Amino acid sequence: MALLNILRYPDPRLHKIAAPVTVFDERIKKLVADMAETMYAAPGVGLAATQVDVHEQVVVIDVSDDGKNLQVFINPEIVWASEDKRVYDEGCLSVPGIYDGVERPARVKVRAFDADGKAFEVDADELLAVCIQHEMDHLKGKVFVEYLSPLKRNRIKTKLQKEERELKKKAG
């Protein structure tokens, strides 16, 4: 397994639309394992392949308290979403240190495949529902800050660009 580099907003590669996975092979299993290792090390509760510059529909999530309930969603699709909405403070490994409220359906039903290509469905609410929707947005080339006002989004972009410049200066 290997730690992967997580793209930082506003990197344009975060806006690429991910292609469906068509072959469930060892490469996909390795990608899933590397993504899980990267997510846990970050630390985070979800990671989409887009965030590690792999533009395929692969998501790993673990919202458990002990970090021992990895869930893999390949080619996920929401087949049902509740009409009732909730606002959750979301954060993102590609937008470090930034948290803000995003309104999403409170519950969803998702159909996806696991790393072996076996289809499954899951009913999700609370943090899992938020996380699934957040990571699926990445697969569509959307970052959570795009739900925020243009003013907030521009402030976040400026802040992260400044941090990136400072990191590059330190690296020499």
PDB file of C-alpha atoms in Angstrom:
ATOM      1  CA  MET A   1       0.000   0.000   0.000  1.00  0.00           C
ATOM      2  CA  ALA A   2       1.049   3.589  -0.511  1.00  0.00           C
ATOM      3  CA  LEU A   3       0.039   7.032   0.637  1.00  0.00           C
ATOM      4  CA  LEU A   4      -1.328   9.059  -2.252  1.00  0.00           C
ATOM      5  CA  ASN A   5      -1.014  12.794  -2.807  1.00  0.00           C
ATOM      6  CA  ILE A   6      -4.295  14.609  -2.089  1.00  0.00           C
ATOM      7  CA  LEU A   7      -5.068  17.463  -4.492  1.00  0.00           C
ATOM      8  CA  ARG A   8      -5.811  20.795  -2.839  1.00  0.00           C
ATOM      9  CA  TYR A   9      -8.538  23.204  -3.862  1.00  0.00           C
ATOM     10  CA  PRO A  10      -8.485  25.143  -6.227  1.00  0.00           C
ATOM     11  CA  ASP A  11      -6.496  22.585  -8.262  1.00  0.00           C
ATOM     12  CA  PRO A  12      -8.348  22.307 -11.610  1.00  0.00           C
ATOM     13  CA  ARG A  13      -7.986  18.497 -11.591  1.00  0.00           C
ATOM     14  CA  LEU A  14     -10.601  18.450  -8.803  1.00  0.00           C
ATOM     15  CA  HIS A  15     -13.140  19.510 -11.433  1.00  0.00           C
ATOM     16  CA  LYS A  16     -12.583  16.558 -13.767  1.00  0.00           C
ATOM     17  CA  ILE A  17     -15.562  14.218 -14.062  1.00  0.00           C
ATOM     18  CA  ALA A  18     -14.755  10.637 -13.090  1.00  0.00           C
ATOM     19  CA  ALA A  19     -15.412   7.760 -15.477  1.00  0.00           C
ATOM     20  CA  PRO A  20     -17.248   4.608 -14.386  1.00  0.00           C
ATOM     21  CA  VAL A  21     -15.126   1.622 -13.438  1.00  0.00           C
ATOM     22  CA  THR A  22     -15.609  -1.142 -16.018  1.00  0.00           C
ATOM     23  CA  VAL A  23     -13.003  -3.692 -14.890  1.00  0.00           C
ATOM     24  CA  PHE A  24     -12.833  -4.909 -11.296  1.00  0.00           C
ATOM     25  CA  ASP A  25      -9.272  -6.190 -11.070  1.00  0.00           C
ATOM     26  CA  GLU A  26      -6.211  -6.070  -8.821  1.00  0.00           C
ATOM     27  CA  ARG A  27      -5.519  -2.484  -9.922  1.00  0.00           C
ATOM     28  CA  ILE A  28      -8.878  -1.361  -8.492  1.00  0.00           C
ATOM     29  CA  LYS A  29      -8.267  -3.320  -5.272  1.00  0.00           C
ATOM     30  CA  LYS A  30      -4.843  -1.660  -4.922  1.00  0.00           C
ATOM     31  CA  LEU A  31      -6.380   1.770  -5.583  1.00  0.00           C
ATOM     32  CA  VAL A  32      -9.009   1.127  -2.887  1.00  0.00           C
ATOM     33  CA  ALA A  33      -6.327  -0.014  -0.400  1.00  0.00           C
ATOM     34  CA  ASP A  34      -4.101   2.990  -1.157  1.00  0.00           C
ATOM     35  CA  MET A  35      -7.055   5.385  -0.897  1.00  0.00           C
ATOM     36  CA  ALA A  36      -8.097   3.874   2.453  1.00  0.00           C
ATOM     37  CA  GLU A  37      -4.557   4.175   3.815  1.00  0.00           C
ATOM     38  CA  THR A  38      -4.400   7.787   2.603  1.00  0.00           C
ATOM     39  CA  MET A  39      -7.802   8.654   4.114  1.00  0.00           C
ATOM     40  CA  TYR A  40      -6.947   7.156   7.515  1.00  0.00           C
ATOM     41  CA  ALA A  41      -3.526   8.843   7.578  1.00  0.00           C
ATOM     42  CA  ALA A  42      -4.918  12.284   6.679  1.00  0.00           C
ATOM     43  CA  PRO A  43      -7.081  11.720   8.889  1.00  0.00           C
ATOM     44  CA  GLY A  44     -10.482  11.845   7.221  1.00  0.00           C
ATOM     45  CA  VAL A  45     -13.778   9.978   6.957  1.00  0.00           C
ATOM     46  CA  GLY A  46     -14.074   9.887   3.179  1.00  0.00           C
ATOM     47  CA  LEU A  47     -11.988  10.130   0.025  1.00  0.00           C
ATOM     48  CA  ALA A  48     -12.906  10.089  -3.655  1.00  0.00           C
ATOM     49  CA  ALA A  49     -10.470   8.924  -6.325  1.00  0.00           C
ATOM     50  CA  THR A  50     -10.723  12.362  -7.966  1.00  0.00           C
ATOM     51  CA  GLN A  51      -8.995  13.831  -4.891  1.00  0.00           C
ATOM     52  CA  VAL A  52      -5.918  11.675  -5.564  1.00  0.00           C
ATOM     53  CA  ASP A  53      -5.922  12.515  -9.294  1.00  0.00           C
ATOM     54  CA  VAL A  54      -7.482   9.222 -10.397  1.00  0.00           C
ATOM     55  CA  HIS A  55     -10.583  10.048 -12.385  1.00  0.00           C
ATOM     56  CA  GLU A  56     -12.618   6.917 -11.840  1.00  0.00           C
ATOM     57  CA  GLN A  57     -15.773   6.478  -9.754  1.00  0.00           C
ATOM     58  CA  VAL A  58     -14.222   5.072  -6.584  1.00  0.00           C
ATOM     59  CA  VAL A  59     -15.005   6.263  -3.047  1.00  0.00           C
ATOM     60  CA  VAL A  60     -13.828   5.035   0.353  1.00  0.00           C
ATOM     61  CA  ILE A  61     -15.640   6.014   3.556  1.00  0.00           C
ATOM     62  CA  ASP A  62     -15.328   5.164   7.234  1.00  0.00           C
ATOM     63  CA  VAL A  63     -17.549   7.144   9.589  1.00  0.00           C
ATOM     64  CA  SER A  64     -17.089   4.736  12.507  1.00  0.00           C
ATOM     65  CA  ASP A  65     -15.597   5.924  15.778  1.00  0.00           C
ATOM     66  CA  ASP A  66     -12.883   3.283  15.752  1.00  0.00           C
ATOM     67  CA  GLY A  67     -11.869   3.502  12.072  1.00  0.00           C
ATOM     68  CA  LYS A  68     -12.620  -0.176  11.503  1.00  0.00           C
ATOM     69  CA  ASN A  69     -15.628   0.008   9.170  1.00  0.00           C
ATOM     70  CA  LEU A  70     -14.275   0.812   5.721  1.00  0.00           C
ATOM     71  CA  GLN A  71     -16.977   1.081   3.086  1.00  0.00           C
ATOM     72  CA  VAL A  72     -16.162   1.069  -0.624  1.00  0.00           C
ATOM     73  CA  PHE A  73     -18.503   2.553  -3.221  1.00  0.00           C
ATOM     74  CA  ILE A  74     -17.613   2.030  -6.873  1.00  0.00           C
ATOM     75  CA  ASN A  75     -19.824   3.635  -9.538  1.00  0.00           C
ATOM     76  CA  PRO A  76     -22.182   4.909  -6.808  1.00  0.00           C
ATOM     77  CA  GLU A  77     -25.566   6.299  -7.718  1.00  0.00           C
ATOM     78  CA  ILE A  78     -28.249   7.784  -5.522  1.00  0.00           C
ATOM     79  CA  VAL A  79     -31.470   5.924  -6.269  1.00  0.00           C
ATOM     80  CA  TRP A  80     -33.541   7.795  -3.683  1.00  0.00           C
ATOM     81  CA  ALA A  81     -33.104  10.948  -1.618  1.00  0.00           C
ATOM     82  CA  SER A  82     -35.380  12.229   1.136  1.00  0.00           C
ATOM     83  CA  GLU A  83     -37.239  15.469   0.655  1.00  0.00           C
ATOM     84  CA  ASP A  84     -36.240  16.599   4.125  1.00  0.00           C
ATOM     85  CA  LYS A  85     -32.885  18.332   4.189  1.00  0.00           C
ATOM     86  CA  ARG A  86     -30.264  18.907   6.864  1.00  0.00           C
ATOM     87  CA  VAL A  87     -27.380  21.318   7.151  1.00  0.00           C
ATOM     88  CA  TYR A  88     -24.100  19.747   8.258  1.00  0.00           C
ATOM     89  CA  ASP A  89     -20.758  21.413   8.778  1.00  0.00           C
ATOM     90  CA  GLU A  90     -18.624  19.777   6.126  1.00  0.00           C
ATOM     91  CA  GLY A  91     -14.884  19.653   5.772  1.00  0.00           C
ATOM     92  CA  CYS A  92     -12.735  18.161   3.044  1.00  0.00           C
ATOM     93  CA  LEU A  93      -9.242  16.721   2.777  1.00  0.00           C
ATOM     94  CA  SER A  94      -8.809  18.814  -0.400  1.00  0.00           C
ATOM     95  CA  VAL A  95      -9.833  21.976   1.465  1.00  0.00           C
ATOM     96  CA  PRO A  96      -7.833  21.603   4.692  1.00  0.00           C
ATOM     97  CA  GLY A  97      -8.912  23.517   7.767  1.00  0.00           C
ATOM     98  CA  ILE A  98     -12.152  24.810   6.231  1.00  0.00           C
ATOM     99  CA  TYR A  99     -15.565  23.794   7.565  1.00  0.00           C
ATOM    100  CA  ASP A 100     -18.944  25.236   6.597  1.00  0.00           C
ATOM    101  CA  GLY A 101     -22.603  24.314   6.493  1.00  0.00           C
ATOM    102  CA  VAL A 102     -23.999  22.585   3.418  1.00  0.00           C
ATOM    103  CA  GLU A 103     -27.636  21.597   2.998  1.00  0.00           C
ATOM    104  CA  ARG A 104     -28.248  18.123   1.588  1.00  0.00           C
ATOM    105  CA  PRO A 105     -30.969  15.466   1.703  1.00  0.00           C
ATOM    106  CA  ALA A 106     -31.045  13.961   5.209  1.00  0.00           C
ATOM    107  CA  ARG A 107     -31.309  10.365   3.939  1.00  0.00           C
ATOM    108  CA  VAL A 108     -30.281   8.613   0.732  1.00  0.00           C
ATOM    109  CA  LYS A 109     -30.370   5.163  -0.786  1.00  0.00           C
ATOM    110  CA  VAL A 110     -27.257   4.385  -2.799  1.00  0.00           C
ATOM    111  CA  ARG A 111     -26.549   1.611  -5.278  1.00  0.00           C
ATOM    112  CA  ALA A 112     -22.887   0.794  -5.927  1.00  0.00           C
ATOM    113  CA  PHE A 113     -20.355  -1.980  -6.398  1.00  0.00           C
ATOM    114  CA  ASP A 114     -17.699  -3.204  -3.986  1.00  0.00           C
ATOM    115  CA  ALA A 115     -14.059  -3.769  -4.975  1.00  0.00           C
ATOM    116  CA  ASP A 116     -14.935  -7.278  -6.228  1.00  0.00           C
ATOM    117  CA  GLY A 117     -17.634  -5.925  -8.556  1.00  0.00           C
ATOM    118  CA  LYS A 118     -20.517  -7.150  -6.398  1.00  0.00           C
ATOM    119  CA  ALA A 119     -23.550  -4.838  -6.484  1.00  0.00           C
ATOM    120  CA  PHE A 120     -25.154  -3.653  -3.241  1.00  0.00           C
ATOM    121  CA  GLU A 121     -27.510  -0.994  -1.894  1.00  0.00           C
ATOM    122  CA  VAL A 122     -27.269   0.939   1.336  1.00  0.00           C
ATOM    123  CA  ASP A 123     -29.718   3.210   3.136  1.00  0.00           C
ATOM    124  CA  ALA A 124     -27.784   6.039   4.744  1.00  0.00           C
ATOM    125  CA  ASP A 125     -28.600   8.866   7.118  1.00  0.00           C
ATOM    126  CA  GLU A 126     -26.675  11.252   9.377  1.00  0.00           C
ATOM    127  CA  LEU A 127     -22.927  11.483   8.728  1.00  0.00           C
ATOM    128  CA  LEU A 128     -22.863   8.546   6.291  1.00  0.00           C
ATOM    129  CA  ALA A 129     -25.483  10.197   4.045  1.00  0.00           C
ATOM    130  CA  VAL A 130     -23.566  13.481   4.098  1.00  0.00           C
ATOM    131  CA  CYS A 131     -20.270  11.762   3.394  1.00  0.00           C
ATOM    132  CA  ILE A 132     -21.634   9.719   0.469  1.00  0.00           C
ATOM    133  CA  GLN A 133     -23.144  12.814  -1.144  1.00  0.00           C
ATOM    134  CA  HIS A 134     -19.978  14.852  -0.522  1.00  0.00           C
ATOM    135  CA  GLU A 135     -17.709  12.197  -2.073  1.00  0.00           C
ATOM    136  CA  MET A 136     -20.075  11.638  -4.999  1.00  0.00           C
ATOM    137  CA  ASP A 137     -19.867  15.374  -5.706  1.00  0.00           C
ATOM    138  CA  HIS A 138     -16.099  14.919  -6.122  1.00  0.00           C
ATOM    139  CA  LEU A 139     -16.761  12.283  -8.781  1.00  0.00           C
ATOM    140  CA  LYS A 140     -18.827  14.895 -10.634  1.00  0.00           C
ATOM    141  CA  GLY A 141     -16.024  17.460 -10.365  1.00  0.00           C
ATOM    142  CA  LYS A 142     -17.648  19.464  -7.574  1.00  0.00           C
ATOM    143  CA  VAL A 143     -16.029  20.567  -4.309  1.00  0.00           C
ATOM    144  CA  PHE A 144     -18.205  21.381  -1.266  1.00  0.00           C
ATOM    145  CA  VAL A 145     -17.107  25.043  -1.207  1.00  0.00           C
ATOM    146  CA  GLU A 146     -19.071  25.494  -4.435  1.00  0.00           C
ATOM    147  CA  TYR A 147     -22.238  25.341  -2.308  1.00  0.00           C
ATOM    148  CA  LEU A 148     -21.052  28.431  -0.423  1.00  0.00           C
ATOM    149  CA  SER A 149     -21.481  32.061  -1.408  1.00  0.00           C
ATOM    150  CA  PRO A 150     -19.043  33.454  -4.016  1.00  0.00           C
ATOM    151  CA  LEU A 151     -17.551  35.699  -1.313  1.00  0.00           C
ATOM    152  CA  LYS A 152     -16.816  32.785   1.036  1.00  0.00           C
ATOM    153  CA  ARG A 153     -15.536  30.655  -1.845  1.00  0.00           C
ATOM    154  CA  ASN A 154     -13.130  33.388  -2.993  1.00  0.00           C
ATOM    155  CA  ARG A 155     -11.844  33.922   0.551  1.00  0.00           C
ATOM    156  CA  ILE A 156     -11.191  30.184   0.905  1.00  0.00           C
ATOM    157  CA  LYS A 157      -9.469  30.047  -2.496  1.00  0.00           C
ATOM    158  CA  THR A 158      -7.228  33.008  -1.615  1.00  0.00           C
ATOM    159  CA  LYS A 159      -6.365  31.550   1.803  1.00  0.00           C
ATOM    160  CA  LEU A 160      -5.449  28.136   0.387  1.00  0.00           C
ATOM    161  CA  GLN A 161      -3.444  29.632  -2.489  1.00  0.00           C
ATOM    162  CA  LYS A 162      -1.466  31.702   0.035  1.00  0.00           C
ATOM    163  CA  GLU A 163      -0.830  28.599   2.192  1.00  0.00           C
ATOM    164  CA  GLU A 164       0.325  26.695  -0.910  1.00  0.00           C
ATOM    165  CA  ARG A 165       2.789  29.473  -1.828  1.00  0.00           C
ATOM    166  CA  GLU A 166       4.169  29.484   1.728  1.00  0.00           C
ATOM    167  CA  LEU A 167       4.569  25.683   1.684  1.00  0.00           C
ATOM    168  CA  LYS A 168       6.465  25.893  -1.611  1.00  0.00           C
ATOM    169  CA  LYS A 169       8.766  28.619  -0.218  1.00  0.00           C
ATOM    170  CA  LYS A 170       9.585  26.441   2.825  1.00  0.00           C
ATOM    171  CA  ALA A 171      10.234  23.425   0.604  1.00  0.00           C
ATOM    172  CA  GLY A 172      12.713  25.589  -1.293  1.00  0.00           C
TER     173      GLY A 172
END
